[in-house]
PDB file of C-alpha atoms in Angstrom:
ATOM      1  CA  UNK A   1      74.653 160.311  47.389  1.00 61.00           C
ATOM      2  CA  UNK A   2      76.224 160.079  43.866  1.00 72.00           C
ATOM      3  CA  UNK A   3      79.673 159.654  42.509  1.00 73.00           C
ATOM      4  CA  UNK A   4      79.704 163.547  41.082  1.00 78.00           C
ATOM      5  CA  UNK A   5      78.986 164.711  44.331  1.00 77.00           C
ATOM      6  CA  UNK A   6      81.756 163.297  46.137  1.00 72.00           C
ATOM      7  CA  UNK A   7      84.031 164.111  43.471  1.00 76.00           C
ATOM      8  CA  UNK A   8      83.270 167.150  44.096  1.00 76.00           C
ATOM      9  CA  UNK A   9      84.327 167.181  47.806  1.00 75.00           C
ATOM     10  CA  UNK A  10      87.429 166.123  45.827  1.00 78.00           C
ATOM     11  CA  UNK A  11      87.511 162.733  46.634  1.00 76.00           C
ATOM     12  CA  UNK A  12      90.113 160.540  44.651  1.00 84.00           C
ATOM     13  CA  UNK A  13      88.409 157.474  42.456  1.00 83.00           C
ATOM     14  CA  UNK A  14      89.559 155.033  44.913  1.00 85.00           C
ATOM     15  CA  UNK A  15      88.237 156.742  48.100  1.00 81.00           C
ATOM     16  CA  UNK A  16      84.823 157.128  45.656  1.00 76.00           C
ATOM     17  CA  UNK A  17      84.574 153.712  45.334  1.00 82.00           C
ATOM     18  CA  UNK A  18      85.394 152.930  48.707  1.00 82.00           C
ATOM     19  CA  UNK A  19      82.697 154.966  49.599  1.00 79.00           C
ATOM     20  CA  UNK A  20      79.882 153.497  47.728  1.00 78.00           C
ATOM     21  CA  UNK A  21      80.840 150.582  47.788  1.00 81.00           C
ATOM     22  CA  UNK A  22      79.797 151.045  52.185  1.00 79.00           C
ATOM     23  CA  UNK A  23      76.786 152.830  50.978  1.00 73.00           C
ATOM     24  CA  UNK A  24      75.891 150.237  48.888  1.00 76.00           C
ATOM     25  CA  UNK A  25      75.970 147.725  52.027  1.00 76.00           C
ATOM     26  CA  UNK A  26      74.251 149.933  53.969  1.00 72.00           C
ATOM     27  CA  UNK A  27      71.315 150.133  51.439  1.00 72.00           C
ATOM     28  CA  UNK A  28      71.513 146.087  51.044  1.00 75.00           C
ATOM     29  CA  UNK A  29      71.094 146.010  54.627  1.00 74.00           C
ATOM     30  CA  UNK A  30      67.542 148.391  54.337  1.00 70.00           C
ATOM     31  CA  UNK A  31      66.273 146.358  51.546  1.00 73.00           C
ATOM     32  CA  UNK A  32      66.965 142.582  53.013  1.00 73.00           C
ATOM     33  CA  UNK A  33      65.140 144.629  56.582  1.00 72.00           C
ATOM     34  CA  UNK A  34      61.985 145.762  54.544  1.00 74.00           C
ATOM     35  CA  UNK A  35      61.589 142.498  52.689  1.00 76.00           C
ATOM     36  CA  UNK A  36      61.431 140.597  55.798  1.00 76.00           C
ATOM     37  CA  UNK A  37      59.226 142.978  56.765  1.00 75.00           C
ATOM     38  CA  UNK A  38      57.184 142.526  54.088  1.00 78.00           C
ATOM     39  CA  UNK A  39      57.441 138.591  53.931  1.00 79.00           C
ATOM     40  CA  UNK A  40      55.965 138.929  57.452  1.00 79.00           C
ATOM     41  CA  UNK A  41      53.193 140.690  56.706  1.00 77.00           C
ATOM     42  CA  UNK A  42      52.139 138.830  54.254  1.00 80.00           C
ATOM     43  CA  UNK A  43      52.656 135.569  56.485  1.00 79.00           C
ATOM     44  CA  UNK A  44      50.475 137.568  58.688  1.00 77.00           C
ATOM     45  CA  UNK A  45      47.451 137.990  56.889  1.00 80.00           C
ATOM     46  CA  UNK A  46      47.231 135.188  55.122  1.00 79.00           C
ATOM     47  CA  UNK A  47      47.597 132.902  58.539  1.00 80.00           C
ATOM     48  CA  UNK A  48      45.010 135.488  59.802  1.00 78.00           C
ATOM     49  CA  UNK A  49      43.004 134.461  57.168  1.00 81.00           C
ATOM     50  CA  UNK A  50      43.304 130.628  57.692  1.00 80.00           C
ATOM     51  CA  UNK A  51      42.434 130.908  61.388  1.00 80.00           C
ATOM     52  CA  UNK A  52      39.641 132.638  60.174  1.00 79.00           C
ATOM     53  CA  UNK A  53      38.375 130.406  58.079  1.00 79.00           C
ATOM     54  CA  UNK A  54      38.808 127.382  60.626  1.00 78.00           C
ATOM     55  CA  UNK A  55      37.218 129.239  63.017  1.00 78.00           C
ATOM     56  CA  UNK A  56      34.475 129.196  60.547  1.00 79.00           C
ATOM     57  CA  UNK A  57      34.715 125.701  59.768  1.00 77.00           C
ATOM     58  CA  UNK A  58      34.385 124.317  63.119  1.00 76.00           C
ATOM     59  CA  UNK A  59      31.069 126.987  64.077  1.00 76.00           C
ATOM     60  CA  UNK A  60      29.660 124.964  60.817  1.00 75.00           C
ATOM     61  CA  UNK A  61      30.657 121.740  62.218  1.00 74.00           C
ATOM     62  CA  UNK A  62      29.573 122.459  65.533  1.00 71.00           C
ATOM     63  CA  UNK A  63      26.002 123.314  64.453  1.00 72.00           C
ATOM     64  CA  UNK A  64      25.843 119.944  62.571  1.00 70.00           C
ATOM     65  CA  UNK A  65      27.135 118.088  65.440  1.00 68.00           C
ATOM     66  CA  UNK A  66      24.218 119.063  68.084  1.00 68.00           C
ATOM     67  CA  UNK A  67      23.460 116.452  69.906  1.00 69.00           C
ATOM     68  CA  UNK A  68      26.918 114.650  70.102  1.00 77.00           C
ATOM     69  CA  UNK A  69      28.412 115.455  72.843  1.00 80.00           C
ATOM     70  CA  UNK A  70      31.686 113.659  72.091  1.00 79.00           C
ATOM     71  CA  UNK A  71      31.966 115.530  69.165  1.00 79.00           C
ATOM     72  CA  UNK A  72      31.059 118.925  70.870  1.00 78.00           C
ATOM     73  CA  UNK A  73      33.951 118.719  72.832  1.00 83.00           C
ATOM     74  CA  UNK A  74      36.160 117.425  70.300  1.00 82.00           C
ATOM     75  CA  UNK A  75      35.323 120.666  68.331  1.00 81.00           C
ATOM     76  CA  UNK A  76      35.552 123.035  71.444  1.00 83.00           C
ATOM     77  CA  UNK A  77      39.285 121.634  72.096  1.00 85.00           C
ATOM     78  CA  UNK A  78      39.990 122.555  68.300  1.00 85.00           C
ATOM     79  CA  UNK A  79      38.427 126.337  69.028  1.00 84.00           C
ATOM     80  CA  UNK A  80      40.698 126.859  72.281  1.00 88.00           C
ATOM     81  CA  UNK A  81      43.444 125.724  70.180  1.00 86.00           C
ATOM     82  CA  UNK A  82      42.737 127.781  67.279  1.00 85.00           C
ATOM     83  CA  UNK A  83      42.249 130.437  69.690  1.00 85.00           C
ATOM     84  CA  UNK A  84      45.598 129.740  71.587  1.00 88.00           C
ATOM     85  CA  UNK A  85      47.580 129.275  67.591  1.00 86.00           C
ATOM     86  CA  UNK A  86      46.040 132.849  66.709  1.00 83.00           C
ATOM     87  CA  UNK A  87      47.175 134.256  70.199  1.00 87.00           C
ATOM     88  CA  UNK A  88      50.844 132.849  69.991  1.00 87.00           C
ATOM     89  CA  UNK A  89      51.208 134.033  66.618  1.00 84.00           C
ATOM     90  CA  UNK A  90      49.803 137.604  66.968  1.00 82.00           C
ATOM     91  CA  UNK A  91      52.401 137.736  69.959  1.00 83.00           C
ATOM     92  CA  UNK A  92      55.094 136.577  67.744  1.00 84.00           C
ATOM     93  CA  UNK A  93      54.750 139.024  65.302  1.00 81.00           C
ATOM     94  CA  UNK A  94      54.342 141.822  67.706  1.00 79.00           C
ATOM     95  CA  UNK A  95      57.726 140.551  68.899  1.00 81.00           C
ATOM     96  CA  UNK A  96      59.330 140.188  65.189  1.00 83.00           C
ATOM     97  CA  UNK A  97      58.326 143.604  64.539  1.00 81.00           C
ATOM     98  CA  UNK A  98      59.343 145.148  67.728  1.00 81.00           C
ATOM     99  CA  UNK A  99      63.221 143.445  67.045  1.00 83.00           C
ATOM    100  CA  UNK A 100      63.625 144.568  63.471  1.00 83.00           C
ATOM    101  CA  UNK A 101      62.703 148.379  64.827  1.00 82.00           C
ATOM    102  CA  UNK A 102      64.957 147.488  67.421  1.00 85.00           C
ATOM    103  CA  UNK A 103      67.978 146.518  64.833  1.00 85.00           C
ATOM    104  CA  UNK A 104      66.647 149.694  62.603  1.00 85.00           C
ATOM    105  CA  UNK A 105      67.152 151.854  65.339  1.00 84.00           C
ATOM    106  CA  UNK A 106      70.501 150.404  66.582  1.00 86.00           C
ATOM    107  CA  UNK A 107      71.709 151.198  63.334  1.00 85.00           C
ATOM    108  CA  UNK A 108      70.426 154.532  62.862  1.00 85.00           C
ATOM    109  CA  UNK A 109      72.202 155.672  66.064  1.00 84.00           C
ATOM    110  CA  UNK A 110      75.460 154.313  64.825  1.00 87.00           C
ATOM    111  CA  UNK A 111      75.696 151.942  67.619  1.00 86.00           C
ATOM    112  CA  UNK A 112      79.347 150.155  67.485  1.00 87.00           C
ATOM    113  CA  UNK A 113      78.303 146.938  69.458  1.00 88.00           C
ATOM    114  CA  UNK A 114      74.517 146.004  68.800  1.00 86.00           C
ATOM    115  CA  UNK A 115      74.450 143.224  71.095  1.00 87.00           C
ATOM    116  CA  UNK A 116      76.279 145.530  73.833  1.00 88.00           C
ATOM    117  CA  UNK A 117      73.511 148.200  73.327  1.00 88.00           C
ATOM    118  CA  UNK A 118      70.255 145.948  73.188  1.00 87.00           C
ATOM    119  CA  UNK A 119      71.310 144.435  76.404  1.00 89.00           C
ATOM    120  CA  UNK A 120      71.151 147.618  78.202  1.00 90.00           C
ATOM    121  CA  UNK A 121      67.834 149.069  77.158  1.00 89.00           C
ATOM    122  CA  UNK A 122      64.256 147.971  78.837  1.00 88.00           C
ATOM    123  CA  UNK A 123      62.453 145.793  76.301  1.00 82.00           C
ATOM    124  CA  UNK A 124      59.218 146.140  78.646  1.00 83.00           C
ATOM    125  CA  UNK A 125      59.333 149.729  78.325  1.00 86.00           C
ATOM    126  CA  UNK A 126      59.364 149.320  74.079  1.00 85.00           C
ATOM    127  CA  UNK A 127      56.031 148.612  72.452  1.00 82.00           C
ATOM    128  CA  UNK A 128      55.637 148.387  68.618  1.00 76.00           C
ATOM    129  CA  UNK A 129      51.701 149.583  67.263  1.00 78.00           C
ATOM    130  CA  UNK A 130      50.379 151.281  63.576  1.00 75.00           C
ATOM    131  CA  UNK A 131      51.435 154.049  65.118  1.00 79.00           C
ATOM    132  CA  UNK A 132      55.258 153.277  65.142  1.00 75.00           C
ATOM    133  CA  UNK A 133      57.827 152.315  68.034  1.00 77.00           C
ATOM    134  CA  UNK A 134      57.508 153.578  71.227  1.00 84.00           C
ATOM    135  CA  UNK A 135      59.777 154.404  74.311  1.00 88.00           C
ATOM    136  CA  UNK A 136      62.619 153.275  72.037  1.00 85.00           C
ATOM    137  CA  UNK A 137      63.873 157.005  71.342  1.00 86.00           C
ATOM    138  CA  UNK A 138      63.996 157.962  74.328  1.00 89.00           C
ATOM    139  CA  UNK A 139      65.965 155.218  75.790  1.00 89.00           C
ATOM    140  CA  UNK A 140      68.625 155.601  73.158  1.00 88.00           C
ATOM    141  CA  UNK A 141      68.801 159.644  73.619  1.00 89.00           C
ATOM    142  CA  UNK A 142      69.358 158.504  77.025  1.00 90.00           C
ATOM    143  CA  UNK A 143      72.507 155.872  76.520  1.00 89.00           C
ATOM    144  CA  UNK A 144      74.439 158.366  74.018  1.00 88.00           C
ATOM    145  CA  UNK A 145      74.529 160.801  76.414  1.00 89.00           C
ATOM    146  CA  UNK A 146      75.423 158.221  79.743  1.00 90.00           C
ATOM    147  CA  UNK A 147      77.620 155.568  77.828  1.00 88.00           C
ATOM    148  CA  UNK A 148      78.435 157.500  74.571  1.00 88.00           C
ATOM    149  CA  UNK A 149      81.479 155.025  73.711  1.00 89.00           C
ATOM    150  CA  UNK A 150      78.997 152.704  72.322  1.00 86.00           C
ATOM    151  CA  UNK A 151      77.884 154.647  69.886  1.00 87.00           C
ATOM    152  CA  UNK A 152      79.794 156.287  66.729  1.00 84.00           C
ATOM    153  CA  UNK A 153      79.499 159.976  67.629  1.00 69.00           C
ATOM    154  CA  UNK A 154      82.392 161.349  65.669  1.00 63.00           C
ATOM    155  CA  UNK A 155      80.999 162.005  61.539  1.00 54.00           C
ATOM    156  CA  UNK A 156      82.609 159.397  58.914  1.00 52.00           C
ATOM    157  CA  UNK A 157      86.510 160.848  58.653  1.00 49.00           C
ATOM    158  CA  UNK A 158      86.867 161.817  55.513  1.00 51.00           C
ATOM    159  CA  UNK A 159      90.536 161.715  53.812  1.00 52.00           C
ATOM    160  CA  UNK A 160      91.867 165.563  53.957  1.00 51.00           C
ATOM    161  CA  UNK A 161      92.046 167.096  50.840  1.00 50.00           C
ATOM    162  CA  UNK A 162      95.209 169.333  50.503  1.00 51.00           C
ATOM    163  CA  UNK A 163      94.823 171.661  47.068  1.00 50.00           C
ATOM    164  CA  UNK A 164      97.700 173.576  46.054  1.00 48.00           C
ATOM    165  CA  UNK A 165      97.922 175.849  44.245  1.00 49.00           C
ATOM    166  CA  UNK A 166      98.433 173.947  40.784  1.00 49.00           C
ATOM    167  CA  UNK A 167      94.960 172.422  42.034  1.00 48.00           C
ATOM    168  CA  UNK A 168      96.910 169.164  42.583  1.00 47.00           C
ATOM    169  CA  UNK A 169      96.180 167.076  46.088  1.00 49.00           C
ATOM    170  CA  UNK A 170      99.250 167.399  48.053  1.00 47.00           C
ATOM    171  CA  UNK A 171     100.507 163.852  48.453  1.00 50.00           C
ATOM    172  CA  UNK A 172     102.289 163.713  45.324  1.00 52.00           C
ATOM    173  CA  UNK A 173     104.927 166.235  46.846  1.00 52.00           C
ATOM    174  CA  UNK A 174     108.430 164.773  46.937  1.00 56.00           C
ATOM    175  CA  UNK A 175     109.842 166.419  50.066  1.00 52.00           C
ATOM    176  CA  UNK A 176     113.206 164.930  49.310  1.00 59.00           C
ATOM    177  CA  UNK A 177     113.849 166.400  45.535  1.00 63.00           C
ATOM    178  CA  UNK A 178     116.384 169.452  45.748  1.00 66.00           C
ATOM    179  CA  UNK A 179     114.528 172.609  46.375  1.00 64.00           C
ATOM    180  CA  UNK A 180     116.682 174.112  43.617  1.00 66.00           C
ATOM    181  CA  UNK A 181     115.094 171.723  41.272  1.00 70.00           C
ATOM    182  CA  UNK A 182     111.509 172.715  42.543  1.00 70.00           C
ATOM    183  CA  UNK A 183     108.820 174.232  40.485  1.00 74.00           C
ATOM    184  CA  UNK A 184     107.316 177.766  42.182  1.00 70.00           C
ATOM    185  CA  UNK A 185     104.296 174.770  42.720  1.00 77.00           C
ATOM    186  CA  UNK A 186     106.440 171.907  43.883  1.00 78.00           C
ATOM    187  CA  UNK A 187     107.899 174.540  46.268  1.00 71.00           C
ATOM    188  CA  UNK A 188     104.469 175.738  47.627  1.00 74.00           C
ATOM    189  CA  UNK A 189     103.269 172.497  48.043  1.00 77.00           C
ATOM    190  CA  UNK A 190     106.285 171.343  49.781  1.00 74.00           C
ATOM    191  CA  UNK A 191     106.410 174.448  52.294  1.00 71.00           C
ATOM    192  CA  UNK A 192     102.556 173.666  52.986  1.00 75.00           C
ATOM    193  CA  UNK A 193     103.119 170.066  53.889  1.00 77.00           C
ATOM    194  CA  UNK A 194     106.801 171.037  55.588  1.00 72.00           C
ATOM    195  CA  UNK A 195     107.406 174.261  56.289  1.00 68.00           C
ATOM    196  CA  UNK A 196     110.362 173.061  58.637  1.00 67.00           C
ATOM    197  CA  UNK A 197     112.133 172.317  54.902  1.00 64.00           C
ATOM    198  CA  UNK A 198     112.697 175.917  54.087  1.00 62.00           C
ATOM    199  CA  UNK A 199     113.611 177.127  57.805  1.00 57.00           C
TER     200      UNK A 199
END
């Protein structure tokens, strides 16, 4: 979407602006959503890559330690832990990942309330893998046809465009000027916008 093409729907400069200026949130929105994204996965393999690493550490540790059995159990506590840390955080991302499609989606289907629209959709039923987001689709398919008031069905409306036939958009007609002092234009206009004006 680019200025010169809405022009050419013959949007005025104002209504242009207006225009991007709500596609220019929207984008904003998309960025901030894949940077998180991003951020996340990064988190993700570098704390992958520190449990690791511990993991590693303590197999080292434990090898040196044979014989101690305080110590061997100090060290298998710090395994189960590591173990539980790597399990808690795996779920968390899972969970991150499976809200921001969540929000991605909402958006995509235009839904006016969000909140209203997450509350009614089964989260079990929604799993997030490589593969993409699944049982989401289906669910939202689903609501826009049962409870379509929460979602904006109706395309953007888009300010009417009256041309006449001096190629001017009606709106500048003054429908209270004498018709006698009228251009063949002004009249034209002024008959398409009020025809009751020349009954």
């Amino acid at each position: 979407m680019n200025r010169e093409t809405l022009q050419k729907f013959g949007l005025t400069d104002d209504q242009v602006n207006q225009v991007m200026a709500e596609h220019g949130k929207d984008l904003e929105k998309s960025k901030a959503t894949e940077s998180e994204l991003e951020q996340l996965k990064q988190q993700n393999t570098d704390l992958t890559s520190q449990i690791g690493d511990r993991d590693k550490q303590l197999k080292d540790l434990s090898g040196k330690a044979d014989g101690n059995e305080e110590l061997q159990t100090q060290i298998k506590a710090l395994q189960d832990q590591n173990k539980q840390a790597k399990t808690d955080y795996e779920t968390n991302i899972s969970q991150l990942k499976r809200d921001g499609a969540i929000e991605l989606a909402l958006r995509e289907a235009q839904a006016k309330n969000p909140k209203a629209v997450k509350a009614l959709l089964n989260g079990d039923n929604i799993t997030v893998d490589d593969d993409g987001v699944h049982g989401l689709k289906e669910q939202l398919e689903q609501l826009q046809t049962s409870d379509a008031y929460l979602f904006d069905t109706e395309p953007e409306a888009k300010p009417g465009v009256q041309i006449t036939p001096s190629g001017n958009p009606g709106g500048g007609v003054d429908t209270n000027k004498n018709i006698n002092d009228m251009s063949f234009e002004e009249m034209t206009a002024a008959y398409q916008k009020n025809p009751a004006l020349f009954g």
